[in-house]
Amino acid sequence: MNYAQHNKEIKTALLQQCVGRSDSDTERNPVIFTKADSSLLKDGKPFFVPDFMGRIDYETEVVVRICRLGKGIPEQFAHRYYDAFTVGIDFTARDMQKALREEGQPWDIAKGFDGAAVIGRWVEKEKLLTEAQQKGKEAVALNFHMLLNGEKAQEGNTIEMLTGIDRLISYISRFFTLKTGDLLFTGTPVGVGPVKPDDHIEGFLENEKLLDFYCR
């Protein structure tokens, strides 16, 4: 829920756009959920679609790698706490998520099942960001997109995020101690959709392919 058009797409309340700034106390807090470590899928391994969970949607996201221990991190120092990016897929059991939300229950099952957190190859922060962005003086602006069976299905730029990376890190670290190796999925743009066996997914960051796997 970190891109306005995706919020409209799934008919949720539109969050106030802040593009990574937190100057106003009236800004809405980001929606946060966690995934189990068993949901991690990497190295191009196939994703096995769980046929008992109903519709499974892809959500393409930029993923940030935490590089040091941190708790209660001030936003102005948050840029020091991550060192790399990749493209990931946040698989979501959409039918199950809808039912859980209607019942007021947590999303854990719909978001944290085995294989639901796919990540690609990492690219070091220094290779992608300007010096000012690395120092947290400018908002991070990275283009990313995903191909589904060779056709572009999603694309976005991190500048469009309602809550930027530094504010996300600062906010999350109020409640969870961030540890080296933790992964932060930063939200998906418009264009989510269902997957089926034999689908081929490729993810790109600044036109470099970092993610490539099949659904089985």
Rosetta silent file (secondary structure, phi, psi, omega in degrees, C-alpha in Angstrom):
SEQUENCE: MNYAQHNKEIKTALLQQCVGRSDSDTERNPVIFTKADSSLLKDGKPFFVPDFMGRIDYETEVVVRICRLGKGIPEQFAHRYYDAFTVGIDFTARDMQKALREEGQPWDIAKGFDGAAVIGRWVEKEKLLTEAQQKGKEAVALNFHMLLNGEKAQEGNTIEMLTGIDRLISYISRFFTLKTGDLLFTGTPVGVGPVKPDDHIEGFLENEKLLDFYCR
SCORE:     score description
SCORE:     0.000 S_00000001
   1 L     0.000   40.948 -175.435    0.000    0.000    0.000 S_00000001
   2 L  -114.832    8.764  174.893    2.882    2.361   -0.777 S_00000001
   3 L  -131.635  129.978 -172.031    1.866    3.469   -4.295 S_00000001
   4 H   -58.998  -45.122 -176.146   -1.269    5.548   -4.867 S_00000001
   5 H   -68.380  -31.432  175.516   -2.420    3.866   -8.079 S_00000001
   6 H   -67.529  -37.547  177.263   -2.078    0.405   -6.554 S_00000001
   7 H   -60.469  -42.436  176.657   -4.251    1.524   -3.653 S_00000001
   8 H   -63.884  -40.088 -178.039   -6.924    2.583   -6.144 S_00000001
   9 H   -58.823  -40.483 -179.171   -6.430   -0.688   -8.000 S_00000001
  10 L   -98.761   12.469  172.769   -7.267   -2.773   -4.932 S_00000001
  11 L    59.194   43.181  174.400   -9.959   -0.302   -3.811 S_00000001
  12 L  -107.079  168.731  179.960   -8.299    0.673   -0.543 S_00000001
  13 L   -63.162  136.668  179.261   -8.137    4.102    1.026 S_00000001
  14 L   -76.905  123.000  178.803   -5.726    6.428   -0.734 S_00000001
  15 L   -79.034  150.741  176.330   -2.853    7.405    1.545 S_00000001
  16 L   -65.757  129.581 -177.142   -1.620   10.989    1.620 S_00000001
  17 L   -76.032  129.805  179.770    1.378   11.311   -0.674 S_00000001
  18 L  -127.832  -10.210  174.400    4.559   12.287    1.106 S_00000001
  19 L    44.816   50.028  171.644    7.299   11.054   -1.306 S_00000001
  20 L    84.260    1.643 -179.527    9.738   10.126    1.427 S_00000001
  21 L  -103.432  151.908 -178.849    9.305   13.217    3.620 S_00000001
  22 L  -134.891   40.657 -177.459    8.060   13.188    7.204 S_00000001
  23 L   -75.523  -22.346 -173.573    7.787   16.872    8.064 S_00000001
  24 L  -108.226  133.934  177.698    4.102   16.686    8.946 S_00000001
  25 L   -72.925  -10.482 -178.201    2.629   14.891   11.916 S_00000001
  26 L   -85.373   -5.707 -179.482   -0.575   14.461    9.915 S_00000001
  27 L   -65.539  144.033  179.272    0.984   11.951    7.497 S_00000001
  28 L   -75.420  142.140  176.474   -0.464    8.482    7.603 S_00000001
  29 L   -73.567  147.254  179.002    1.774    5.734    8.948 S_00000001
  30 L   -68.592  154.211  176.030    2.744    3.023    6.454 S_00000001
  31 L   -85.564  124.348 -174.155    1.061   -0.383    6.531 S_00000001
  32 L  -119.757  137.528  170.243    3.599   -2.966    7.741 S_00000001
  33 L  -142.879  162.279 -178.501    3.508   -6.761    7.730 S_00000001
  34 L  -115.427  156.281  174.752    6.171   -9.427    8.156 S_00000001
  35 L  -119.616  143.761  177.721    7.068  -12.571    6.230 S_00000001
  36 L   -68.013  152.871  178.066    8.519  -15.750    7.727 S_00000001
  37 H   -63.162  -24.846  177.751   12.098  -16.631    6.807 S_00000001
  38 H   -71.990  -10.049  176.912   10.720  -19.799    5.194 S_00000001
  39 H   -82.646  -10.332 -177.316    8.939  -17.598    2.639 S_00000001
  40 E   -69.372  131.660  178.333   12.283  -16.504    1.136 S_00000001
  41 E  -134.055  124.333 -175.083   12.915  -17.778   -2.411 S_00000001
  42 L  -143.573 -178.753  176.016   16.143  -16.878   -4.250 S_00000001
  43 L    61.904   29.240  175.575   18.747  -17.964   -6.826 S_00000001
  44 L    71.758   13.651  179.114   16.151  -18.340   -9.593 S_00000001
  45 L   -67.281  149.055 -177.762   14.442  -21.307   -7.957 S_00000001
  46 L   -70.437  151.462  174.481   10.888  -21.976   -9.171 S_00000001
  47 E   -99.120  121.838  179.835    7.840  -20.809   -7.269 S_00000001
  48 L   -91.580  112.003 -175.887    5.340  -23.619   -6.709 S_00000001
  49 L   -67.109  119.136  179.844    1.841  -22.146   -6.885 S_00000001
  50 L   -75.591  105.344 -171.780   -0.159  -23.440   -3.889 S_00000001
  51 L   -71.656   -9.161 -178.841   -3.363  -24.630   -5.557 S_00000001
  52 L   -93.743    0.782 -174.584   -5.273  -24.827   -2.255 S_00000001
  53 L  -106.856    6.931  179.912   -4.967  -21.107   -1.490 S_00000001
  54 L    79.081 -152.798 -176.938   -7.042  -19.655   -4.329 S_00000001
  55 L   -66.447  130.196  176.069   -5.795  -16.784   -6.469 S_00000001
  56 E  -113.889  119.391 -178.347   -2.082  -15.962   -6.024 S_00000001
  57 E  -101.277  145.151  168.345   -1.039  -12.491   -7.193 S_00000001
  58 E   -85.588  146.622  171.054    2.413  -11.167   -8.034 S_00000001
  59 L  -138.728  109.556 -176.330    3.456   -7.800   -6.590 S_00000001
  60 E   -82.193  131.398 -174.773    6.746   -6.467   -7.961 S_00000001
  61 E  -143.257  151.319  167.296    8.775   -4.435   -5.474 S_00000001
  62 E   -79.433  133.559 -177.698   12.154   -2.863   -4.905 S_00000001
  63 E  -114.936  137.401 -178.397   13.831   -4.649   -1.986 S_00000001
  64 E  -112.733  138.742  179.515   16.381   -3.062    0.355 S_00000001
  65 E  -103.042  120.944  178.175   19.034   -4.993    2.317 S_00000001
  66 E   -74.393  137.777 -172.655   19.712   -3.855    5.889 S_00000001
  67 L  -119.834    0.942  178.254   23.442   -3.779    6.663 S_00000001
  68 L  -157.463  160.056 -179.825   23.715   -2.940   10.370 S_00000001
  69 L   -70.020  136.081  179.814   21.924   -3.304   13.688 S_00000001
  70 E  -156.775  140.991  177.264   19.518   -0.484   14.440 S_00000001
  71 L  -140.345  132.644  179.835   16.727    0.472   16.825 S_00000001
  72 L    59.811   46.861 -173.302   14.819    3.768   16.892 S_00000001
  73 L   -75.692  124.253  173.710   16.744    5.058   13.880 S_00000001
  74 L   -64.147  143.021 -176.607   16.273    8.796   13.146 S_00000001
  75 H   -57.393  -36.012 -176.898   15.153    9.353    9.566 S_00000001
  76 H   -68.767  -13.841  178.221   18.150   11.563    8.778 S_00000001
  77 H  -109.670    0.259 -174.330   20.489    8.655    9.552 S_00000001
  78 H   -63.123  -28.252 -179.210   18.450    5.855    7.946 S_00000001
  79 H   -62.862  -18.319  179.766   20.508    5.936    4.728 S_00000001
  80 H   -79.824   -8.400 -170.011   23.413    4.444    6.713 S_00000001
  81 H  -103.975    6.499  173.189   21.459    1.269    7.471 S_00000001
  82 E  -139.145  151.661 -171.988   21.083   -0.283    4.012 S_00000001
  83 E  -132.632   -2.221 -176.464   23.665   -1.157    1.384 S_00000001
  84 E  -158.725  159.848  178.171   22.005   -2.858   -1.601 S_00000001
  85 E  -126.898  156.027  165.218   18.899   -3.157   -3.753 S_00000001
  86 E  -152.066 -179.315  173.247   17.193   -5.867   -5.745 S_00000001
  87 E  -106.422  138.008  179.475   13.808   -6.596   -7.309 S_00000001
  88 E  -134.211  166.021  173.830   11.468   -8.966   -5.513 S_00000001
  89 E  -117.331  121.005  173.566    8.018  -10.467   -5.807 S_00000001
  90 E   -93.732   91.446  178.712    5.684  -10.249   -2.839 S_00000001
  91 L   -70.357  138.399 -176.187    3.322  -13.118   -3.647 S_00000001
  92 E  -132.550  127.906  172.676   -0.106  -12.652   -2.085 S_00000001
  93 E   -78.635   92.191 -167.037   -2.958  -15.128   -1.659 S_00000001
  94 H   -64.852  -45.128  179.846   -5.531  -12.537   -2.723 S_00000001
  95 H   -61.495  -42.499 -179.619   -8.737  -14.436   -1.970 S_00000001
  96 H   -67.847  -40.600  178.231   -7.427  -15.398    1.442 S_00000001
  97 H   -60.541  -43.819  179.758   -6.210  -11.866    2.150 S_00000001
  98 H   -60.388  -44.755 -179.814   -9.639  -10.450    1.319 S_00000001
  99 H   -64.682  -40.714  179.845  -11.358  -12.910    3.646 S_00000001
 100 H   -65.291  -41.818  179.671   -8.893  -12.190    6.466 S_00000001
 101 H   -63.843  -40.734  179.851   -9.329   -8.427    6.122 S_00000001
 102 H   -63.898  -29.953  179.280  -13.110   -8.743    6.196 S_00000001
 103 L   -91.212    0.178 -179.830  -12.818  -10.718    9.428 S_00000001
 104 L    70.949   25.738 -178.209  -10.343   -8.250   10.935 S_00000001
 105 L  -101.082  160.938  178.649   -7.605  -10.884   11.121 S_00000001
 106 L   -63.787  160.815 -177.886   -3.857  -10.545   10.370 S_00000001
 107 L   -91.274    4.295 -168.454   -2.524  -11.136    6.849 S_00000001
 108 H   -49.820  -48.495 -177.197    0.249  -13.539    7.864 S_00000001
 109 H   -63.824  -40.812 -176.526   -1.072  -16.613    6.064 S_00000001
 110 H   -72.785  -20.701 -174.579   -1.860  -14.673    2.878 S_00000001
 111 H  -116.228  -22.109 -170.518    1.551  -12.992    2.751 S_00000001
 112 L  -113.371   17.430 -178.931    4.047  -15.234    4.558 S_00000001
 113 L   -71.035  167.060 -176.490    3.507  -18.702    3.101 S_00000001
 114 L   -56.031  129.160  177.305    6.439  -20.730    1.738 S_00000001
 115 L    82.686    4.650 -173.095    8.035  -19.113   -1.309 S_00000001
 116 L   -80.982   -4.832  179.866    6.044  -15.886   -1.019 S_00000001
 117 E  -123.995   90.268 -177.875    9.117  -13.610   -0.842 S_00000001
 118 E   -92.690  134.686  176.894   11.137  -13.941   -4.038 S_00000001
 119 E  -129.629  153.625  178.611   14.318  -11.906   -4.429 S_00000001
 120 L  -101.485 -160.359 -179.743   16.796  -11.398   -7.251 S_00000001
 121 L   -74.810  142.046 -177.398   20.480  -10.617   -7.473 S_00000001
 122 L   -83.557  145.888  172.039   21.739   -7.762   -5.284 S_00000001
 123 E  -123.578  129.660 -178.120   23.241   -4.510   -6.596 S_00000001
 124 E   -64.089  143.366 -177.156   25.305   -2.383   -4.249 S_00000001
 125 H   -54.629  -40.636 -176.215   23.814    0.992   -3.361 S_00000001
 126 H   -62.096  -24.465 -179.207   26.879    2.883   -4.588 S_00000001
 127 H   -80.961  -13.695 -173.465   26.329    1.585   -8.130 S_00000001
 128 L  -114.825  -29.842 -171.291   22.789    2.965   -8.337 S_00000001
 129 L  -106.019  150.762  171.789   22.528    6.149   -6.295 S_00000001
 130 L   -70.306  166.402  179.519   24.048    9.597   -6.625 S_00000001
 131 H   -60.561  -39.645  179.483   26.269   10.809   -3.805 S_00000001
 132 H   -65.561  -39.764  178.292   23.459   13.025   -2.489 S_00000001
 133 H   -66.944  -39.049  178.902   20.999   10.115   -2.487 S_00000001
 134 H   -62.192  -29.893 -178.950   23.499    7.898   -0.684 S_00000001
 135 L   -93.207    7.095  177.384   23.749   10.523    2.048 S_00000001
 136 L    75.811   15.435 -177.142   19.988   10.821    2.399 S_00000001
 137 L   -90.698  -14.264  176.969   19.907   14.366    0.995 S_00000001
 138 L  -136.181  149.335  177.965   17.709   13.489   -1.992 S_00000001
 139 L   -65.389  142.136  178.554   14.838   11.039   -2.414 S_00000001
 140 L   -72.202  127.921 -179.815   15.814    7.736   -4.029 S_00000001
 141 L  -126.958   99.056 -179.022   14.528    7.526   -7.610 S_00000001
 142 L  -124.552  128.854  174.976   14.962    4.092   -9.216 S_00000001
 143 E   -81.096  140.823  175.489   13.048    2.756  -12.205 S_00000001
 144 E  -147.618  154.122  176.342   11.921   -0.860  -12.061 S_00000001
 145 E  -155.460  165.841 -179.213    9.664   -3.137  -14.063 S_00000001
 146 E  -132.267  138.045  174.154    8.539   -6.737  -14.393 S_00000001
 147 E  -105.540  132.989  174.350    7.903   -8.924  -17.427 S_00000001
 148 E  -113.850  111.691 -176.893    5.319  -11.693  -17.292 S_00000001
 149 L    54.614   40.849  175.559    5.887  -14.180  -20.102 S_00000001
 150 L    85.156   -4.784 -179.680    7.862  -11.563  -21.985 S_00000001
 151 E  -111.392  138.339 -179.586    5.257   -8.776  -21.680 S_00000001
 152 E   -65.780  123.037 -177.982    5.601   -5.787  -19.371 S_00000001
 153 E  -108.328  -34.075  179.606    3.149   -6.264  -16.500 S_00000001
 154 E  -143.212  147.496  171.433    4.303   -3.695  -13.940 S_00000001
 155 E  -153.430  152.428 -179.571    6.571   -0.669  -13.848 S_00000001
 156 E  -166.868  179.069  174.846    7.265    2.092  -11.371 S_00000001
 157 E  -137.959  136.404 -175.590    9.782    4.461   -9.849 S_00000001
 158 H   -63.412  -16.235  176.823   10.608    4.606   -6.154 S_00000001
 159 H   -65.631  -19.669 -178.513   10.121    8.394   -6.206 S_00000001
 160 H   -84.154   -4.512 -178.745    6.388    7.602   -6.427 S_00000001
 161 L   -63.800  139.887  177.861    6.334    5.831   -3.072 S_00000001
 162 L   -68.921  -34.401  176.130    3.994    7.376   -0.526 S_00000001
 163 L  -125.917  117.227 -176.098    6.564    6.662    2.189 S_00000001
 164 L   -71.951  170.093 -174.041   10.212    6.763    1.120 S_00000001
 165 H   -58.110  -46.947 -176.415   12.911    4.288    2.079 S_00000001
 166 H   -63.800  -40.836  179.272   14.473    6.368    4.850 S_00000001
 167 H   -69.024  -36.777  176.111   11.152    7.038    6.543 S_00000001
 168 H   -58.811  -47.867 -179.421   10.193    3.351    6.244 S_00000001
 169 H   -61.009  -44.954 -179.768   13.414    2.306    7.966 S_00000001
 170 H   -61.906  -45.606 -177.047   12.954    4.908   10.694 S_00000001
 171 H   -65.904  -48.237 -177.343    9.326    3.960   11.292 S_00000001
 172 H   -62.672  -36.966 -176.525    9.852    0.189   11.327 S_00000001
 173 H   -71.108   -8.640  171.899   12.829    0.466   13.677 S_00000001
 174 H   -67.088  -32.782 -171.624   10.577    1.982   16.339 S_00000001
 175 H  -109.056  -32.447 -177.928    8.927   -1.398   16.764 S_00000001
 176 L  -123.428  129.017  171.661   11.395   -3.967   15.401 S_00000001
 177 L   -68.048  120.370  178.496   15.146   -3.995   15.942 S_00000001
 178 E   -80.494  136.116 -177.325   16.605   -4.134   12.435 S_00000001
 179 L  -121.657  154.472  178.017   19.392   -6.647   12.017 S_00000001
 180 L   -55.137  127.077 -179.590   22.078   -7.182    9.392 S_00000001
 181 L    97.905  -11.574  174.481   20.561   -9.163    6.534 S_00000001
 182 L   -62.333  147.588 -178.057   16.949   -8.142    7.145 S_00000001
 183 E  -117.340  135.114 -179.588   15.071   -7.423    3.908 S_00000001
 184 E  -116.307  109.046  170.959   12.616   -4.592    3.363 S_00000001
 185 E   -80.570  131.110 -166.462   10.062   -4.910    0.555 S_00000001
 186 L  -104.683    7.194  176.901    9.009   -1.341   -0.220 S_00000001
 187 L   110.932  159.047 -173.620    5.613   -1.697   -1.917 S_00000001
 188 L  -118.056  143.421  174.640    4.195   -2.404   -5.354 S_00000001
 189 L   -81.505 -177.368 -179.700    2.947   -0.123   -8.151 S_00000001
 190 L   -63.101  152.256  175.063   -0.234   -0.613  -10.176 S_00000001
 191 L   113.915   12.116  179.472   -0.583   -3.735  -12.326 S_00000001
 192 L   -64.043  155.498 -179.781   -0.713   -6.677   -9.913 S_00000001
 193 E  -167.925  173.342 -174.978   -2.254   -9.864  -11.221 S_00000001
 194 E   -80.531  155.665  174.299   -2.542  -13.639  -10.836 S_00000001
 195 L  -115.936  160.864  177.453    0.058  -16.264  -11.689 S_00000001
 196 L  -143.056  162.890  178.042   -0.324  -19.817  -12.920 S_00000001
 197 L   -54.631  142.024 -179.009    2.040  -22.747  -13.482 S_00000001
 198 L    81.505   -1.948  173.164    4.560  -22.210  -16.325 S_00000001
 199 L   -65.704  143.785  179.853    4.460  -18.408  -16.022 S_00000001
 200 E  -114.115  122.490 -177.495    7.876  -16.794  -16.502 S_00000001
 201 E  -116.062  130.946  176.880    8.715  -13.738  -14.376 S_00000001
 202 E  -128.655  133.854 -179.006   11.642  -11.369  -14.977 S_00000001
 203 E  -119.079  138.896 -174.983   12.422   -8.323  -12.819 S_00000001
 204 E  -127.726  140.663  173.632   14.521   -5.297  -13.800 S_00000001
 205 E  -125.154  119.663 -174.139   16.041   -2.417  -11.849 S_00000001
 206 L    50.061   43.137  175.956   17.279    0.512  -13.971 S_00000001
 207 L    67.885    8.724  173.328   16.967   -1.871  -16.979 S_00000001
 208 E  -100.108  125.184 -178.237   19.321   -4.450  -15.467 S_00000001
 209 E   -74.811  120.614 -178.906   17.717   -7.869  -15.070 S_00000001
 210 E  -115.177  -15.191 -172.516   18.091   -9.035  -11.493 S_00000001
 211 E  -133.559  133.551 -178.234   15.237  -11.538  -11.205 S_00000001
 212 E  -158.436  112.658  179.626   14.366  -14.501  -13.419 S_00000001
 213 E  -158.405  167.335  179.819   12.284  -17.522  -12.408 S_00000001
 214 E  -115.538  153.031  169.598    9.351  -19.732  -13.402 S_00000001
 215 E   -93.862  140.638 -179.373    6.135  -20.679  -11.645 S_00000001
 216 L  -126.245    0.000    0.000    5.418  -24.372  -11.373 S_00000001
